[in-house]
XYZ file of C-alpha atoms in Angstrom:
749
model
C 9.261 -63.263 3.706
C 7.564 -62.469 6.796
C 7.764 -59.340 8.930
C 8.253 -59.295 12.552
C 4.964 -57.761 13.206
C 3.161 -60.465 11.226
C 4.641 -63.491 13.039
C 5.815 -62.794 16.485
C 5.111 -66.438 17.688
C 7.716 -67.707 15.127
C 10.543 -66.453 17.291
C 10.176 -69.218 19.778
C 12.068 -72.591 19.813
C 15.599 -72.508 18.716
C 15.750 -68.814 18.724
C 14.667 -68.600 22.321
C 18.133 -69.160 23.621
C 19.783 -66.841 21.224
C 19.646 -63.032 21.095
C 16.207 -62.163 19.752
C 15.568 -60.312 16.511
C 13.990 -57.517 18.272
C 17.157 -57.206 20.344
C 19.232 -57.039 17.364
C 16.984 -54.773 15.528
C 17.031 -52.456 18.552
C 20.788 -52.635 18.494
C 20.894 -51.814 14.877
C 18.572 -48.847 15.253
C 20.731 -47.631 18.196
C 23.733 -47.720 15.873
C 25.875 -50.238 18.132
C 25.608 -53.305 15.919
C 26.552 -53.614 12.269
C 25.524 -57.347 11.732
C 23.064 -57.637 8.835
C 19.681 -59.240 9.567
C 20.274 -61.838 6.875
C 23.196 -63.212 8.766
C 21.013 -64.147 11.843
C 20.757 -67.642 10.220
C 17.805 -70.058 9.862
C 15.669 -71.493 12.482
C 14.145 -74.879 12.600
C 10.590 -74.785 13.752
C 9.009 -78.203 14.348
C 9.485 -80.840 11.634
C 10.150 -78.249 8.840
C 12.767 -75.641 8.289
C 11.621 -72.348 6.789
C 13.669 -69.531 5.642
C 12.637 -65.993 6.683
C 14.146 -62.607 7.178
C 13.111 -59.567 9.031
C 12.923 -56.209 7.116
C 12.650 -52.981 9.158
C 12.062 -49.532 7.693
C 13.034 -46.526 9.742
C 10.848 -43.578 8.735
C 13.021 -40.552 8.093
C 11.329 -37.663 9.934
C 11.466 -34.018 9.005
C 14.617 -32.285 10.185
C 13.559 -30.158 13.146
C 15.937 -27.353 13.773
C 13.393 -25.120 15.679
C 14.165 -23.457 18.096
C 17.983 -24.001 17.409
C 19.545 -23.502 14.145
C 21.605 -26.237 12.573
C 25.057 -24.543 13.424
C 24.338 -21.881 15.972
C 27.140 -19.518 16.262
C 28.137 -19.127 19.869
C 29.929 -15.953 19.367
C 26.996 -14.110 17.910
C 25.945 -10.941 19.791
C 23.322 -11.777 22.325
C 24.330 -15.538 22.421
C 22.462 -18.468 21.223
C 19.233 -17.243 22.787
C 18.962 -14.693 19.895
C 18.176 -17.663 17.625
C 15.004 -18.524 19.567
C 12.533 -17.627 16.730
C 11.153 -19.525 13.690
C 11.116 -16.207 11.923
C 13.822 -15.990 9.220
C 14.486 -13.539 6.323
C 12.852 -14.533 3.050
C 14.955 -16.354 0.633
C 13.389 -14.450 -2.307
C 12.959 -10.605 -2.421
C 9.391 -9.767 -2.465
C 7.846 -8.482 -5.774
C 7.399 -4.732 -5.855
C 3.685 -3.682 -5.698
C 2.424 -0.448 -7.188
C -0.653 1.236 -5.762
C -3.112 2.895 -8.017
C -2.186 6.437 -6.956
C 1.545 5.728 -7.401
C 1.374 5.015 -11.235
C 2.241 8.470 -12.319
C 5.352 8.134 -10.171
C 6.096 4.660 -11.943
C 5.640 6.404 -15.350
C 8.552 8.873 -14.417
C 10.591 6.071 -13.149
C 10.272 4.305 -16.510
C 11.259 7.350 -18.257
C 14.345 7.580 -16.210
C 15.287 3.855 -16.870
C 14.685 4.306 -20.665
C 16.954 7.378 -20.846
C 19.678 5.522 -18.909
C 19.298 2.558 -21.269
C 19.542 4.724 -24.259
C 22.700 6.457 -22.958
C 24.269 2.984 -22.261
C 23.492 1.777 -25.681
C 24.559 4.903 -27.685
C 27.194 6.094 -25.402
C 25.802 9.686 -25.495
C 25.744 11.885 -22.473
C 22.203 12.299 -21.155
C 23.216 13.089 -17.517
C 21.305 16.422 -17.716
C 18.057 14.812 -18.865
C 18.578 12.007 -16.373
C 19.111 14.565 -13.444
C 16.178 16.727 -14.524
C 13.856 13.523 -14.535
C 15.152 12.301 -11.134
C 14.582 15.832 -9.739
C 10.979 15.705 -11.119
C 10.516 12.326 -9.791
C 11.662 13.307 -6.249
C 9.416 16.452 -6.238
C 6.480 14.374 -7.520
C 7.065 11.812 -4.672
C 7.183 14.500 -2.204
C 4.117 16.246 -3.251
C 2.147 12.957 -3.466
C 3.133 11.707 0.033
C 2.676 15.065 1.855
C -0.858 15.429 0.620
C -2.146 11.834 0.887
C -5.949 11.277 1.341
C -7.241 9.101 4.148
C -8.158 6.199 1.693
C -4.495 6.325 0.306
C -3.010 6.010 3.691
C -5.458 2.979 4.208
C -3.927 1.478 0.993
C -0.337 2.109 2.257
C -1.128 0.573 5.784
C -2.366 -2.560 3.846
C 0.568 -2.718 1.481
C 1.699 -6.412 0.943
C 5.340 -5.434 1.512
C 4.885 -3.293 4.613
C 7.189 -4.432 7.584
C 5.569 -6.728 9.944
C 5.695 -6.953 13.725
C 8.707 -9.426 13.758
C 10.469 -7.250 11.124
C 10.460 -4.478 13.369
C 11.352 -6.491 16.557
C 14.607 -7.846 14.974
C 15.642 -4.405 13.818
C 15.246 -2.685 17.219
C 16.097 -5.426 19.848
C 19.640 -6.952 20.817
C 18.023 -10.211 21.888
C 14.519 -11.581 21.508
C 13.017 -14.836 22.732
C 9.683 -15.756 21.399
C 7.140 -17.226 23.999
C 4.293 -19.653 22.892
C 1.013 -20.851 23.983
C -2.153 -19.794 25.861
C -1.772 -22.680 28.343
C -5.082 -23.878 27.193
C -4.080 -26.140 24.336
C -3.403 -23.737 21.568
C -0.748 -21.297 20.144
C -2.324 -18.791 17.743
C 0.325 -17.727 15.343
C -1.521 -14.440 14.446
C -0.307 -12.962 17.889
C 3.421 -13.225 18.601
C 4.671 -12.548 22.072
C 8.161 -12.570 23.634
C 10.845 -11.073 25.782
C 13.551 -8.741 24.244
C 15.911 -6.065 25.265
C 16.466 -2.453 23.953
C 19.615 -0.735 25.280
C 19.846 -3.292 27.996
C 16.292 -2.838 29.263
C 14.036 -5.831 29.181
C 10.496 -5.570 27.598
C 7.629 -7.751 26.976
C 6.750 -7.448 23.325
C 3.363 -8.629 21.803
C 1.762 -7.857 18.506
C -0.294 -8.833 15.641
C 1.790 -10.750 12.909
C 0.711 -10.539 9.244
C 2.558 -12.767 6.604
C 4.980 -11.562 4.123
C 3.552 -13.655 1.373
C 0.580 -15.855 0.658
C 1.909 -18.970 2.403
C 2.801 -17.016 5.569
C -0.498 -14.998 5.414
C -2.391 -18.464 5.369
C -0.380 -19.687 8.286
C -0.776 -16.323 10.221
C -4.595 -16.114 9.318
C -3.874 -12.680 7.784
C -3.144 -11.203 11.126
C -6.628 -11.870 12.518
C -6.343 -13.452 15.983
C -8.586 -16.071 17.427
C -9.534 -16.117 21.213
C -6.429 -18.198 21.758
C -4.318 -15.439 20.640
C -5.786 -13.015 22.962
C -5.454 -15.410 25.881
C -1.807 -15.877 24.956
C -1.292 -12.101 25.043
C -3.253 -12.148 28.508
C -0.839 -14.714 29.887
C 2.130 -12.558 28.756
C 0.580 -9.586 30.403
C 0.273 -11.279 33.737
C 3.781 -12.513 33.311
C 5.135 -8.939 32.615
C 3.214 -7.546 35.401
C 4.584 -10.135 37.929
C 8.172 -9.546 36.925
C 7.868 -5.793 36.231
C 8.588 -5.905 32.581
C 7.248 -2.722 30.668
C 4.942 -3.832 27.850
C 5.169 -2.730 24.193
C 2.375 -3.723 21.894
C 2.298 -3.674 18.122
C -1.091 -3.229 16.424
C -1.546 -4.447 12.916
C -4.788 -6.307 12.122
C -8.112 -5.853 10.229
C -9.834 -7.166 13.163
C -10.414 -10.301 15.311
C -11.203 -13.387 13.366
C -15.061 -13.629 13.050
C -15.775 -17.267 12.277
C -18.065 -19.528 13.953
C -15.531 -21.452 15.878
C -13.961 -18.221 17.364
C -17.499 -17.175 18.468
C -17.970 -20.510 20.118
C -14.687 -20.202 21.859
C -15.665 -16.730 23.268
C -14.078 -14.198 21.095
C -15.875 -11.323 22.670
C -15.127 -12.539 26.226
C -11.470 -12.751 25.421
C -11.367 -9.253 24.154
C -13.308 -7.919 27.022
C -11.038 -9.751 29.517
C -7.914 -8.326 28.036
C -9.552 -4.733 28.031
C -10.294 -5.030 31.790
C -6.927 -6.509 32.747
C -4.811 -3.820 30.838
C -6.420 -1.019 32.842
C -5.088 -2.829 36.050
C -1.600 -3.667 34.933
C 1.146 -1.937 37.199
C 3.668 -1.577 34.533
C 4.034 0.978 31.656
C 2.363 0.068 28.470
C 3.004 1.578 24.980
C 1.023 0.650 21.930
C 2.167 1.365 18.310
C -0.103 1.061 15.349
C 2.250 -0.142 12.548
C -0.419 -0.894 9.849
C -4.160 -1.044 10.302
C -5.731 -1.256 13.674
C -9.346 -2.644 13.257
C -12.028 -2.343 15.927
C -11.811 -4.451 19.171
C -9.223 -6.891 17.780
C -6.788 -3.992 17.939
C -8.092 -2.488 21.214
C -7.516 -5.843 22.839
C -3.779 -5.177 23.154
C -4.202 -1.412 22.697
C -5.259 0.044 26.162
C -2.014 1.696 26.947
C -0.552 4.744 28.536
C 0.761 6.039 25.177
C -0.838 5.157 21.856
C 1.562 5.981 18.848
C 1.037 5.497 15.148
C 3.178 5.445 12.064
C 2.578 8.146 9.804
C 0.750 6.078 7.378
C -1.078 3.872 9.810
C -4.843 3.847 10.366
C -6.942 3.079 13.548
C -10.674 2.645 13.070
C -13.785 1.111 14.605
C -15.101 -0.148 11.119
C -13.148 -0.390 7.835
C -13.955 2.346 5.351
C -15.451 -0.355 2.948
C -17.762 -1.743 5.748
C -18.892 1.839 6.750
C -19.581 2.707 3.205
C -21.688 -0.464 2.710
C -23.648 0.454 5.693
C -24.287 4.069 5.050
C -24.203 4.366 1.290
C -25.013 0.776 0.377
C -21.921 0.442 -1.755
C -18.232 -0.137 -0.913
C -17.294 2.278 -3.755
C -17.936 5.116 -1.199
C -14.965 3.945 0.882
C -13.017 7.178 0.120
C -15.812 9.296 1.482
C -16.170 6.972 4.497
C -12.411 7.063 5.287
C -12.582 10.803 5.297
C -15.536 10.969 7.679
C -14.316 8.367 10.028
C -11.248 10.323 10.968
C -8.837 7.243 10.986
C -5.504 8.735 10.264
C -2.741 9.740 12.769
C -3.124 13.425 12.122
C -6.937 13.341 12.927
C -6.560 11.044 15.864
C -3.886 13.389 17.406
C -6.377 16.154 17.087
C -8.963 14.187 19.087
C -6.271 13.183 21.547
C -6.870 9.555 20.937
C -3.327 9.134 19.549
C -0.420 10.683 21.430
C 2.118 11.059 18.544
C 2.899 10.046 14.958
C 6.156 8.290 14.062
C 7.557 9.447 10.724
C 7.997 7.150 7.711
C 10.078 7.584 4.695
C 8.647 8.940 1.496
C 7.023 6.040 -0.284
C 5.925 4.298 3.043
C 7.706 2.189 5.562
C 8.281 -0.640 3.129
C 10.697 1.538 1.108
C 13.214 1.619 4.133
C 12.089 -0.878 6.854
C 15.376 -0.451 8.845
C 15.006 3.409 8.949
C 11.297 3.011 10.142
C 12.221 0.499 12.789
C 14.894 2.912 14.150
C 12.135 5.675 14.445
C 10.020 3.255 16.308
C 12.839 2.354 18.651
C 13.499 6.119 19.406
C 9.797 6.579 20.087
C 9.651 3.594 22.506
C 12.638 4.759 24.474
C 11.327 8.364 24.787
C 7.969 7.204 25.910
C 9.117 4.604 28.434
C 11.610 7.084 29.834
C 8.763 9.271 30.632
C 6.409 6.370 31.907
C 9.053 4.643 34.189
C 9.401 7.787 36.374
C 5.613 7.576 37.446
C 4.720 5.623 40.560
C 1.983 2.793 40.378
C -0.887 4.872 41.307
C -0.032 7.771 38.979
C 0.522 5.195 36.105
C -2.732 3.656 36.613
C -4.680 7.120 36.709
C -2.834 8.221 33.647
C -3.846 5.233 31.659
C -7.563 5.475 32.892
C -7.768 9.315 32.387
C -6.464 8.922 28.746
C -9.525 6.944 27.940
C -12.158 8.715 30.182
C -11.570 12.039 28.429
C -12.093 10.592 24.844
C -14.979 12.265 23.174
C -15.467 14.997 25.714
C -15.645 18.709 24.967
C -12.119 19.058 26.507
C -10.655 17.379 23.485
C -13.075 18.706 20.809
C -15.581 15.901 21.249
C -19.227 15.731 20.787
C -21.956 17.967 22.385
C -25.742 17.281 22.397
C -28.278 20.051 21.708
C -26.388 21.825 18.990
C -28.635 22.898 16.087
C -28.409 20.677 13.059
C -28.139 21.915 9.408
C -31.505 21.426 7.671
C -29.677 19.514 4.812
C -28.131 17.066 7.316
C -31.321 16.778 9.211
C -33.305 15.321 6.323
C -31.768 11.773 6.664
C -31.644 11.804 10.450
C -34.095 9.764 12.478
C -36.594 11.916 14.254
C -36.229 12.320 17.890
C -39.195 11.019 19.733
C -40.838 13.613 21.862
C -40.715 12.992 25.551
C -44.059 11.898 27.279
C -45.024 14.774 29.422
C -47.461 13.954 32.151
C -50.692 15.941 32.182
C -51.363 17.753 35.551
C -55.078 18.239 34.657
C -55.238 21.631 36.484
C -58.736 22.685 36.811
C -60.086 25.372 34.409
C -60.723 27.924 37.268
C -57.073 27.605 38.537
C -55.706 27.923 34.988
C -57.836 31.086 34.605
C -56.651 32.498 37.924
C -52.977 31.920 36.998
C -53.369 33.551 33.653
C -55.061 36.568 35.227
C -52.240 36.830 37.680
C -49.595 36.853 34.918
C -51.496 39.344 32.849
C -51.582 41.612 35.797
C -47.838 41.159 36.336
C -47.168 42.035 32.721
C -49.492 45.134 32.895
C -47.632 46.379 35.877
C -44.303 45.816 34.493
C -45.306 47.822 31.220
C -46.330 50.750 33.276
C -43.165 50.727 35.427
C -39.900 50.894 33.214
C -37.776 49.481 35.948
C -39.650 46.295 36.504
C -38.690 43.337 34.461
C -41.327 41.408 32.495
C -41.950 37.911 33.815
C -40.682 36.171 30.555
C -39.893 32.820 32.322
C -43.341 32.594 33.935
C -45.027 33.569 30.685
C -43.243 30.899 28.673
C -43.844 28.161 31.203
C -47.560 29.087 31.405
C -47.894 29.048 27.542
C -46.197 25.682 27.351
C -48.521 24.431 30.108
C -51.664 25.813 28.187
C -50.235 24.134 24.862
C -49.956 20.799 26.666
C -53.408 21.051 28.104
C -54.931 22.007 24.772
C -53.149 19.014 23.059
C -54.635 16.773 25.744
C -58.060 18.240 25.133
C -57.721 17.476 21.389
C -56.662 14.008 22.086
C -59.665 13.465 24.370
C -62.021 15.007 21.701
C -60.668 12.658 18.999
C -61.350 9.671 21.384
C -64.884 10.882 22.250
C -65.696 11.348 18.532
C -64.444 7.986 17.636
C -61.896 9.091 15.073
C -58.618 7.788 16.847
C -58.221 4.883 14.305
C -58.505 7.451 11.313
C -55.854 9.546 12.835
C -53.578 6.569 13.572
C -53.870 5.334 9.975
C -53.092 8.772 8.634
C -50.107 9.069 10.832
C -48.691 5.815 9.505
C -49.266 6.920 5.999
C -47.475 10.186 6.745
C -44.563 8.277 8.192
C -44.098 6.269 4.986
C -44.017 9.491 2.928
C -45.456 8.304 -0.286
C -48.082 9.956 -2.608
C -47.796 13.338 -0.782
C -50.597 14.892 -2.902
C -53.146 12.213 -2.046
C -52.007 12.417 1.574
C -52.601 16.274 1.615
C -56.128 15.665 0.457
C -56.726 13.103 3.104
C -55.416 15.504 5.785
C -57.727 18.217 4.517
C -60.761 15.874 4.379
C -60.041 14.472 7.949
C -59.406 18.145 9.197
C -62.698 19.210 7.887
C -64.607 16.278 9.361
C -62.979 16.912 12.741
C -63.711 20.619 12.690
C -67.354 19.897 11.794
C -67.906 17.350 14.567
C -65.746 19.061 17.215
C -68.615 21.185 18.703
C -70.358 17.955 19.651
C -67.329 16.716 21.829
C -68.092 16.838 25.421
C -64.877 18.778 26.206
C -65.532 21.458 23.588
C -66.189 24.221 26.006
C -63.116 23.520 27.918
C -60.998 23.299 24.745
C -62.251 26.602 23.657
C -61.820 28.343 26.999
C -58.041 27.251 27.139
C -57.534 28.396 23.601
C -58.757 31.727 24.507
C -56.542 31.972 27.485
C -53.524 31.074 25.347
C -54.607 33.885 22.931
C -54.887 36.384 25.829
C -51.613 35.402 27.376
C -49.851 35.524 24.076
C -51.024 39.001 23.373
C -50.077 40.376 26.682
C -46.796 38.553 26.832
C -45.534 39.737 23.549
C -42.530 42.060 23.723
C -41.983 44.141 20.582
C -38.276 44.731 20.907
C -37.366 41.194 21.865
C -39.570 39.759 19.182
C -37.996 42.003 16.494
C -34.421 41.059 17.712
C -35.427 37.305 17.631
C -36.898 37.635 14.160
C -33.862 39.519 12.815
C -31.515 36.853 14.462
C -33.527 34.027 12.706
C -33.360 35.863 9.460
C -29.589 36.402 9.641
C -29.284 32.607 10.449
C -31.607 31.748 7.472
C -29.697 33.779 5.020
C -26.391 32.289 6.194
C -27.566 28.775 5.668
C -25.500 27.000 2.977
C -28.323 26.090 0.798
C -29.772 29.574 0.826
C -26.284 31.159 0.167
C -25.806 28.730 -2.785
C -29.067 29.651 -4.434
C -28.445 33.419 -4.007
C -24.791 33.233 -5.169
C -25.779 31.130 -8.181
C -28.520 33.519 -9.362
C -26.148 36.646 -8.713
C -23.413 34.907 -10.789
C -25.929 34.224 -13.605
C -27.022 37.853 -13.687
C -23.451 39.067 -13.570
C -22.347 36.789 -16.496
C -25.195 38.240 -18.651
C -24.049 41.767 -17.638
C -27.424 42.839 -16.263
C -27.981 45.509 -13.610
C -31.008 45.675 -11.225
C -32.693 48.000 -13.729
C -32.230 45.595 -16.582
C -34.249 42.682 -15.375
C -37.316 43.565 -17.302
C -35.291 43.036 -20.543
C -34.676 39.424 -19.527
C -38.010 37.851 -18.621
C -36.318 34.451 -17.927
C -33.954 36.072 -15.296
C -36.922 38.012 -13.813
C -38.899 34.898 -13.623
C -35.949 33.155 -11.775
C -35.539 36.082 -9.279
C -39.367 36.066 -8.551
C -39.285 32.257 -8.152
C -36.318 32.340 -5.733
C -37.944 35.256 -3.845
C -41.118 33.257 -3.388
C -39.088 30.089 -2.219
C -37.123 32.048 0.347
C -40.214 33.829 1.575
C -41.941 30.513 1.956
C -39.100 28.987 3.817
C -38.584 31.867 6.097
C -42.346 31.683 6.953
C -41.617 28.108 8.169
C -38.808 29.383 10.280
C -41.124 31.823 11.844
C -43.674 29.156 12.449
C -41.094 27.246 14.552
C -41.174 30.304 16.881
C -44.899 30.010 17.265
C -45.440 32.930 14.777
C -47.372 33.269 11.582
C -46.840 36.030 9.006
C -50.054 37.627 7.641
C -49.758 40.369 5.112
C -51.055 43.756 6.345
C -53.384 45.784 4.198
C -52.741 43.485 1.178
C -55.856 44.398 -0.713
C -55.376 48.031 -0.276
C -51.739 47.829 -1.339
C -52.543 45.854 -4.473
C -55.515 48.219 -5.393
C -52.876 51.195 -5.189
C -50.199 49.312 -7.218
C -52.725 48.326 -9.942
C -53.992 51.995 -10.221
C -50.453 53.181 -10.472
C -49.694 50.616 -13.283
C -52.916 51.660 -15.236
C -51.693 55.248 -15.074
C -48.087 54.337 -16.242
C -49.608 52.135 -19.156
C -51.806 55.044 -20.238
C -48.851 57.316 -20.409
C -46.913 54.759 -22.419
C -49.812 54.307 -24.837
C -49.861 58.046 -25.402
C -46.090 58.308 -26.159
C -46.387 55.248 -28.490
C -49.271 56.752 -30.367
C -47.596 59.971 -30.847
C -46.552 60.659 -34.446
C -42.623 60.593 -33.874
C -42.514 57.380 -31.993
C -45.118 55.765 -34.186
C -42.975 56.469 -37.351
C -40.078 54.803 -35.766
C -42.083 51.662 -34.843
C -43.279 51.479 -38.409
C -39.725 51.914 -39.757
C -38.641 49.137 -37.356
C -41.403 46.828 -38.663
C -40.416 47.441 -42.224
C -36.748 46.713 -41.547
C -37.546 43.501 -39.820
C -39.785 42.359 -42.646
C -37.184 43.149 -45.241
C -34.303 41.384 -43.578
C -36.320 38.180 -42.583
C -34.602 35.519 -40.272
C -31.024 36.091 -41.205
C -30.010 39.808 -40.860
C -26.453 40.918 -41.387
C -24.368 42.677 -38.851
C -25.000 46.167 -40.021
C -28.777 45.563 -40.139
C -28.643 44.103 -36.531
C -26.945 47.391 -35.341
C -29.530 49.458 -37.142
C -32.378 47.654 -35.456
C -30.596 47.698 -32.066
C -30.162 51.458 -32.475
C -34.034 51.972 -33.330
C -35.001 49.895 -30.355
C -32.650 51.822 -27.955
C -34.008 55.184 -29.129
C -37.611 53.952 -28.573
C -36.790 52.755 -25.090
C -35.206 56.147 -24.310
C -38.287 58.073 -25.540
C -40.531 56.159 -23.429
C -38.215 56.491 -20.350
C -38.147 60.169 -20.960
C -42.035 60.219 -21.190
C -42.637 58.552 -17.879
C -39.970 60.393 -15.917
C -41.950 63.583 -15.266
C -41.832 64.740 -11.569
C -45.451 64.067 -10.709
C -45.356 60.403 -11.668
C -41.916 59.950 -9.997
C -43.234 61.431 -6.748
C -46.237 59.273 -6.763
C -44.127 56.209 -7.356
C -41.885 57.079 -4.354
C -44.815 57.801 -2.159
C -46.316 54.366 -3.022
C -43.058 52.584 -2.285
C -42.839 54.285 1.058
C -46.402 53.336 1.907
C -45.801 49.648 1.001
C -42.362 49.644 2.851
C -43.930 51.100 5.889
C -46.801 48.584 5.856
C -44.260 45.606 5.657
C -41.461 46.847 7.949
C -43.052 49.457 10.075
C -42.995 49.788 13.711
C -44.584 46.815 15.664
C -46.988 48.365 18.032
C -49.660 46.339 19.731
C -52.329 46.922 17.036
C -49.895 45.979 14.294
C -48.928 42.763 16.144
C -52.604 41.755 15.848
C -52.576 41.979 11.943
C -48.917 41.286 11.194
C -47.770 38.538 13.633
C -49.979 36.348 15.583
C -49.517 33.269 17.699
C -50.003 30.198 15.619
C -53.015 28.687 17.278
C -54.038 26.421 14.464
C -53.763 23.464 16.981
C -55.907 21.391 14.527
C -52.625 21.338 12.443
C -50.561 20.328 15.316
C -52.895 17.275 15.901
C -52.516 16.199 12.264
C -48.791 16.582 12.072
């Protein structure tokens, strides 16, 4: 046997005058000849006859019924064009998927099924129990879905059974014709576009399309478009703009596809081109987030006049998992990241990014897709009725203004310069100080300016109606500080210590081995202070420091300073960390049932109080240093001497009382009782010992409560209080609060 393709030359000779085999084969393939090929006979070729037959196999191709179905119903509503989509209902019902936070509901549902099964098997009436369980189930469902956390809404938005773009389209449109291709050689299945009608009005629909099962998800690339998809959407935008069709976009993507090929084909350029184009389209645009809207992949078809979101949809610049991996180095922190990102419809409405939330049934949109679609349809109609009334110029301004005001104070956005909580400030990058140019004013000019300001302050203090030149003082002091810093830098360079300071700054930036670092700082500071007098600009430096001292003394306003200190103290005590420490200690004292006078009976609590007092005092001193002030105890030695003298007097009185015959007998009795009972006294013995201790305490208290000692204690308390919180006249300012002129310290820091 020989095939026709193998021996075309054999068809010459006797067959030349007859119909050729190819003619007969063509006729057979066309269905107009039913003569079998074997009946074509034999041919004599040369001197020898040879039998042969021609065998042809027609490859049976795959039945192609797209875009038309096999038997289109011409009487269907909307006509045969309504069939123009490959999207068909699934033959098998999707398997139910239970999210982690829904498991308690599934337990209740299982109980209901078990009780119903028991009722059917036994024939008993369990209707009351079933009704009770159903009511409990519905209440639990309502409580759960009205108090969802952001990460739970993310999980609902990613639910495998959640209705897709085309599910909603076929529920809300009377007719829909899908349009394909970017006219550049590719049709991305992750973005679907097409024309459809709602209530007789034509719209251009486009949206991200996820799959309903694994096979479809692979085909649709899990709803992640390539550049071809965005260019297809762009082509349809131009088409809609040309013909005046309002545009409705559906957003449901984790983000644009970020593979190497997409980047080579210009993923970023395609998205950017869409963003620019959408702001110039002269037709109304409404975008609806039906699932998750991820980053630029969502925004590429989301620059709309109105942005609506389903109740359980999310819209984010980075997924919670990615954000958690960046900030906290683990994806397990995604619940915290979801909360901080403000990605839910409720939060985005507050920020005026989203214009409205579309309700979903309890349990999510997948529990009743048709009802959810009808809510979307109503929202589209309402929004479009509002937008179509605008003229072209108003429509474009409306769209631009929506995005221009995002993040501004008008919509509760961000503001620079607000003080940051110290706890949050720890992990923030330090802001670099701006480089201030040095004017290098001559020393004589600086001296003249300082004297002039001092004279103005003196005149203002004599005349009550003249305001103090606070602004000029502040500017001059800042100028002097800059000059002093410059002089220190020049001194460091002149002494050849610049490299040492640079190395120390690098070590300080790393923040390791702080104890050794402190020692190095002290050592370098001592070396610098020792060599400073030999610097060529030493006299100029000392002169400017003296000018700053004089200016700060003459410019200090007692009342303003007290107000500022009180204000800073109030802010300090209202800090969350300080409040937490104080409240914790108060609660601990309250739990022990101790009063202010009973702290001596609990050395541990007293030590905690003293430790907290020391910590707060140290921290507040740091706050005052930020004002350029430094707290210095006044008359500390004299106060300590008086306190020690008073304590000695009190101890002498207590010794006299203890050595008296009556109290001494009680002490001896107490010692004897303790020795007899040992380490395991019974309740009666404990009560007796406690009674003896109370009597001795009362006796000592009565002994030291005579009027002379009490009066002396009150007088000493008043003196100490007055020395700490008295009026701040000019002399006290010199001893209590002075300008922090330790500019060496500023150099090291």
